[in-house]
Amino acid sequence: MTEVRTAHTADLDTATLDAARILLDDVFEGDMADHDWEHALGGVHALVWEGAELIGHASVVQRRLLHGGRALRAGYVEGVGVRTDRRRRGHGAAMMEALERVVRGAYDLGALGATDEAASFYAARGWKLWQGPSSALTPTGIERTEEEDGGIFVLPLVVPLDLFGELTCDWRDGDVW
Ligand SMILES: CC(C)(COP(=O)(O)OP(=O)(O)OC[C@H]1O[C@@H](n2cnc3c(N)ncnc32)[C@H](O)[C@@H]1OP(=O)(O)O)[C@@H](O)C(=O)NCCC(=O)NCCS
């Protein structure tokens, strides 16, 4: 009995948010900082429930990405993880399908920063690797984020994107991409 449910952060109770945080701490083996969790809040979550147990989480939040002289409204995917013993059963794909529907309906493009492990997962779903230079709009101006180059994926929709062009994200505490 597995089901995927979507809900805005505002409609999730504390117990569910705590369960999601614990799941992601486990998935990322303690490498999930408070900032990383905070980045996953304020948008739409896709949650995979196996009965009363949460075995998958992903969310999409709004960010601005500067590209081609425009401030694009991006659906930025965060906090993607499936419990280790429940992988390769289609749960990750089901969560992404739910979030991609949100991205298609509400944003100019989808975007995310992928782990090395998950790059082929996103590529297989039609997400495109950004090939151009990445930057962040910091409080002191635009700064290159070269260490992120090669790990940023986008889901192009109607707005034309030059995958070899510059892509600049808005500012936030913690990891900017
Ligand atoms: C990435 C992750 C969410 C995928 O979840 P999942 O439930 O195992 O994914 P699915 O079963 O829906 O996989 C769908 C397809 O994606 C591809 N895929 C999934 N995991 C993959 C992997 N590790 N390597 C290569 N391809 C992969 C396969 O094509 C797979 O189809 P198949 O099993 O029929 O071959 C999961 O492996 C995970 O939690 N990883 C650790 C955390 C992480 O890196 N998250 C991403 C942060 S950006």
CSV table of C-alpha atoms and ligand atoms in Angstrom, one decimal:
chain,number,residue,atom,x,y,z
A,1,MET,CA,0.0,0.0,0.0
A,2,THR,CA,2.2,2.8,-1.3
A,3,GLU,CA,0.9,6.2,-2.3
A,4,VAL,CA,2.3,9.6,-3.4
A,5,ARG,CA,0.7,12.6,-1.8
A,6,THR,CA,1.4,16.2,-2.6
A,7,ALA,CA,0.9,19.1,-0.2
A,8,HIS,CA,2.2,22.6,0.4
A,9,THR,CA,4.4,23.0,3.4
A,10,ALA,CA,1.6,25.0,5.1
A,11,ASP,CA,-0.6,22.0,5.0
A,12,LEU,CA,1.8,19.5,6.5
A,13,ASP,CA,1.7,18.9,10.3
A,14,THR,CA,4.8,19.0,12.4
A,15,ALA,CA,5.0,15.2,12.7
A,16,THR,CA,5.1,14.8,8.9
A,17,LEU,CA,7.7,17.6,8.5
A,18,ASP,CA,9.8,15.9,11.3
A,19,ALA,CA,9.5,12.5,9.6
A,20,ALA,CA,10.7,14.1,6.3
A,21,ARG,CA,13.6,15.7,7.9
A,22,ILE,CA,14.6,12.4,9.6
A,23,LEU,CA,14.2,10.5,6.3
A,24,LEU,CA,16.5,13.0,4.5
A,25,ASP,CA,19.1,12.9,7.3
A,26,ASP,CA,19.2,9.2,6.9
A,27,VAL,CA,19.2,9.3,3.0
A,28,PHE,CA,22.1,11.9,3.0
A,29,GLU,CA,23.9,10.1,5.9
A,30,GLY,CA,24.0,13.1,8.1
A,31,ASP,CA,25.1,15.5,5.3
A,32,MET,CA,21.7,17.3,5.4
A,33,ALA,CA,22.4,20.7,7.1
A,34,ASP,CA,19.7,22.8,8.6
A,35,HIS,CA,20.0,25.1,5.6
A,36,ASP,CA,19.5,22.2,3.2
A,37,TRP,CA,16.3,21.3,4.9
A,38,GLU,CA,15.1,25.0,5.0
A,39,HIS,CA,15.7,25.1,1.2
A,40,ALA,CA,13.1,22.4,0.8
A,41,LEU,CA,10.4,24.4,2.6
A,42,GLY,CA,7.8,26.9,1.3
A,43,GLY,CA,6.6,25.0,-1.7
A,44,VAL,CA,4.9,21.8,-2.7
A,45,HIS,CA,6.1,18.5,-1.3
A,46,ALA,CA,5.7,15.0,-2.8
A,47,LEU,CA,5.6,12.4,-0.1
A,48,VAL,CA,5.7,8.7,-0.6
A,49,TRP,CA,3.8,6.8,2.2
A,50,GLU,CA,4.0,3.1,2.8
A,51,GLY,CA,1.1,2.9,5.2
A,52,ALA,CA,2.0,5.2,8.0
A,53,GLU,CA,5.7,5.2,7.1
A,54,LEU,CA,7.3,7.9,5.1
A,55,ILE,CA,9.7,6.4,2.6
A,56,GLY,CA,10.2,9.2,0.1
A,57,HIS,CA,10.4,13.0,0.0
A,58,ALA,CA,11.0,15.7,-2.6
A,59,SER,CA,9.8,19.3,-2.9
A,60,VAL,CA,9.7,22.1,-5.4
A,61,VAL,CA,10.1,25.8,-4.3
A,62,GLN,CA,10.1,29.0,-6.2
A,63,ARG,CA,13.4,30.7,-7.1
A,64,ARG,CA,14.5,33.3,-9.6
A,65,LEU,CA,17.1,32.3,-12.1
A,66,LEU,CA,18.7,35.0,-14.3
A,67,HIS,CA,19.2,33.9,-17.9
A,68,GLY,CA,19.3,35.7,-21.2
A,69,GLY,CA,18.4,39.0,-19.6
A,70,ARG,CA,15.4,37.7,-17.8
A,71,ALA,CA,14.6,36.8,-14.2
A,72,LEU,CA,12.9,33.4,-14.8
A,73,ARG,CA,10.5,31.9,-12.3
A,74,ALA,CA,12.0,28.6,-11.6
A,75,GLY,CA,10.5,25.6,-9.8
A,76,TYR,CA,13.5,24.4,-7.9
A,77,VAL,CA,13.5,20.8,-6.8
A,78,GLU,CA,15.0,20.1,-3.4
A,79,GLY,CA,15.3,17.3,-0.8
A,80,VAL,CA,14.9,14.4,-3.2
A,81,GLY,CA,15.4,11.1,-1.4
A,82,VAL,CA,14.0,7.6,-1.1
A,83,ARG,CA,14.8,5.3,1.8
A,84,THR,CA,17.7,3.1,1.0
A,85,ASP,CA,15.8,-0.2,1.2
A,86,ARG,CA,13.0,1.1,-1.0
A,87,ARG,CA,15.0,2.3,-4.0
A,88,ARG,CA,14.6,1.1,-7.7
A,89,ARG,CA,10.9,0.5,-7.2
A,90,GLY,CA,9.7,3.6,-9.0
A,91,HIS,CA,9.1,5.8,-6.0
A,92,GLY,CA,11.7,8.4,-7.0
A,93,ALA,CA,10.1,8.6,-10.5
A,94,ALA,CA,6.6,8.9,-9.0
A,95,MET,CA,7.7,11.8,-6.8
A,96,MET,CA,9.3,13.6,-9.8
A,97,GLU,CA,6.3,13.0,-11.9
A,98,ALA,CA,4.2,14.8,-9.3
A,99,LEU,CA,6.6,17.7,-9.0
A,100,GLU,CA,7.1,18.0,-12.8
A,101,ARG,CA,3.4,18.5,-13.1
A,102,VAL,CA,3.7,21.4,-10.7
A,103,VAL,CA,6.7,22.8,-12.5
A,104,ARG,CA,4.9,22.6,-15.9
A,105,GLY,CA,1.8,24.3,-14.5
A,106,ALA,CA,3.4,27.1,-12.5
A,107,TYR,CA,6.9,27.9,-13.6
A,108,ASP,CA,9.1,29.0,-16.6
A,109,LEU,CA,11.4,26.1,-16.1
A,110,GLY,CA,12.5,23.5,-13.6
A,111,ALA,CA,16.0,23.4,-12.0
A,112,LEU,CA,17.9,21.5,-9.5
A,113,GLY,CA,21.4,20.8,-8.2
A,114,ALA,CA,22.0,17.0,-8.6
A,115,THR,CA,24.2,14.7,-6.6
A,116,ASP,CA,26.6,12.6,-8.8
A,117,GLU,CA,24.6,9.5,-7.9
A,118,ALA,CA,21.3,11.0,-9.2
A,119,ALA,CA,22.5,12.7,-12.4
A,120,SER,CA,21.4,9.8,-14.6
A,121,PHE,CA,18.1,9.6,-12.8
A,122,TYR,CA,17.2,13.1,-13.8
A,123,ALA,CA,18.7,12.8,-17.3
A,124,ALA,CA,16.5,9.8,-17.9
A,125,ARG,CA,13.5,11.9,-17.1
A,126,GLY,CA,14.4,14.6,-19.7
A,127,TRP,CA,16.1,17.0,-17.4
A,128,LYS,CA,19.1,18.7,-19.3
A,129,LEU,CA,22.5,19.3,-17.9
A,130,TRP,CA,23.4,23.0,-17.8
A,131,GLN,CA,26.6,23.3,-19.8
A,132,GLY,CA,27.3,27.0,-19.4
A,133,PRO,CA,28.8,28.9,-16.4
A,134,SER,CA,26.8,29.1,-13.2
A,135,SER,CA,26.8,32.0,-10.8
A,136,ALA,CA,24.9,33.4,-7.8
A,137,LEU,CA,23.5,36.8,-7.2
A,138,THR,CA,25.2,37.5,-3.8
A,139,PRO,CA,24.7,40.5,-1.6
A,140,THR,CA,27.9,41.9,-3.1
A,141,GLY,CA,27.1,41.2,-6.7
A,142,ILE,CA,27.2,38.3,-9.1
A,143,GLU,CA,29.8,35.6,-8.2
A,144,ARG,CA,30.8,32.6,-10.2
A,145,THR,CA,29.9,29.2,-8.6
A,146,GLU,CA,32.3,27.1,-10.7
A,147,GLU,CA,32.3,24.2,-8.2
A,148,GLU,CA,28.6,23.7,-9.2
A,149,ASP,CA,29.2,23.6,-12.9
A,150,GLY,CA,28.3,20.2,-14.3
A,151,GLY,CA,25.8,19.5,-11.5
A,152,ILE,CA,22.9,21.7,-12.4
A,153,PHE,CA,19.9,20.3,-14.4
A,154,VAL,CA,17.0,22.2,-15.9
A,155,LEU,CA,13.7,21.1,-17.2
A,156,PRO,CA,13.1,23.4,-20.2
A,157,LEU,CA,9.5,24.4,-20.9
A,158,VAL,CA,8.3,27.2,-23.2
A,159,VAL,CA,10.9,29.8,-22.4
A,160,PRO,CA,13.9,29.2,-24.7
A,161,LEU,CA,17.1,28.3,-22.8
A,162,ASP,CA,20.7,28.4,-24.1
A,163,LEU,CA,22.2,25.5,-22.1
A,164,PHE,CA,25.7,26.9,-22.9
A,165,GLY,CA,24.8,30.4,-21.7
A,166,GLU,CA,25.1,31.9,-18.2
A,167,LEU,CA,22.7,30.9,-15.4
A,168,THR,CA,22.6,32.9,-12.2
A,169,CYS,CA,20.6,31.9,-9.1
A,170,ASP,CA,19.1,34.2,-6.5
A,171,TRP,CA,20.8,34.4,-3.1
A,172,ARG,CA,20.1,32.2,0.0
A,173,ASP,CA,22.0,31.1,3.1
A,174,GLY,CA,23.9,27.7,2.8
A,175,ASP,CA,24.4,26.1,-0.6
A,176,VAL,CA,23.2,28.5,-3.2
A,177,TRP,CA,22.5,25.8,-5.9
B,1,LIG,C1,17.9,9.3,-6.7
B,1,LIG,C2,16.8,8.5,-5.9
B,1,LIG,C3,15.8,9.5,-5.3
B,1,LIG,C4,16.0,7.6,-7.0
B,1,LIG,O1,14.9,7.0,-6.3
B,1,LIG,P1,14.4,5.6,-6.7
B,1,LIG,O2,13.1,5.4,-6.0
B,1,LIG,O3,15.4,4.6,-6.5
B,1,LIG,O4,14.2,5.8,-8.3
B,1,LIG,P2,13.3,5.0,-9.3
B,1,LIG,O5,13.1,3.6,-8.8
B,1,LIG,O6,12.0,5.7,-9.5
B,1,LIG,O7,14.1,5.0,-10.6
B,1,LIG,C5,13.6,5.3,-11.8
B,1,LIG,C6,14.7,5.2,-12.9
B,1,LIG,O8,15.7,6.2,-12.6
B,1,LIG,C7,17.0,5.6,-12.9
B,1,LIG,N1,17.8,5.5,-11.7
B,1,LIG,C8,17.3,5.6,-10.4
B,1,LIG,N2,18.4,5.5,-9.6
B,1,LIG,C9,19.5,5.4,-10.3
B,1,LIG,C10,20.8,5.3,-10.0
B,1,LIG,N3,21.3,5.3,-8.7
B,1,LIG,N4,21.7,5.3,-11.0
B,1,LIG,C11,21.3,5.3,-12.3
B,1,LIG,N5,20.0,5.3,-12.7
B,1,LIG,C12,19.1,5.4,-11.7
B,1,LIG,C13,16.7,4.3,-13.5
B,1,LIG,O9,16.5,4.5,-14.9
B,1,LIG,C14,15.4,3.9,-12.9
B,1,LIG,O10,14.7,3.0,-13.6
B,1,LIG,P3,15.0,1.4,-13.5
B,1,LIG,O11,15.0,1.1,-12.0
B,1,LIG,O12,13.8,0.8,-14.2
B,1,LIG,O13,16.3,1.2,-14.2
B,1,LIG,C15,17.4,7.6,-4.9
B,1,LIG,O14,18.4,6.8,-5.5
B,1,LIG,C16,18.0,8.3,-3.7
B,1,LIG,O15,17.3,8.6,-2.7
B,1,LIG,N6,19.3,8.5,-3.7
B,1,LIG,C17,20.1,9.1,-2.6
B,1,LIG,C18,19.8,10.6,-2.4
B,1,LIG,C19,20.1,11.4,-3.7
B,1,LIG,O16,21.1,11.4,-4.3
B,1,LIG,N7,19.1,12.2,-4.0
B,1,LIG,C20,19.1,13.1,-5.2
B,1,LIG,C21,19.5,14.5,-4.7
B,1,LIG,S1,19.7,15.6,-6.0
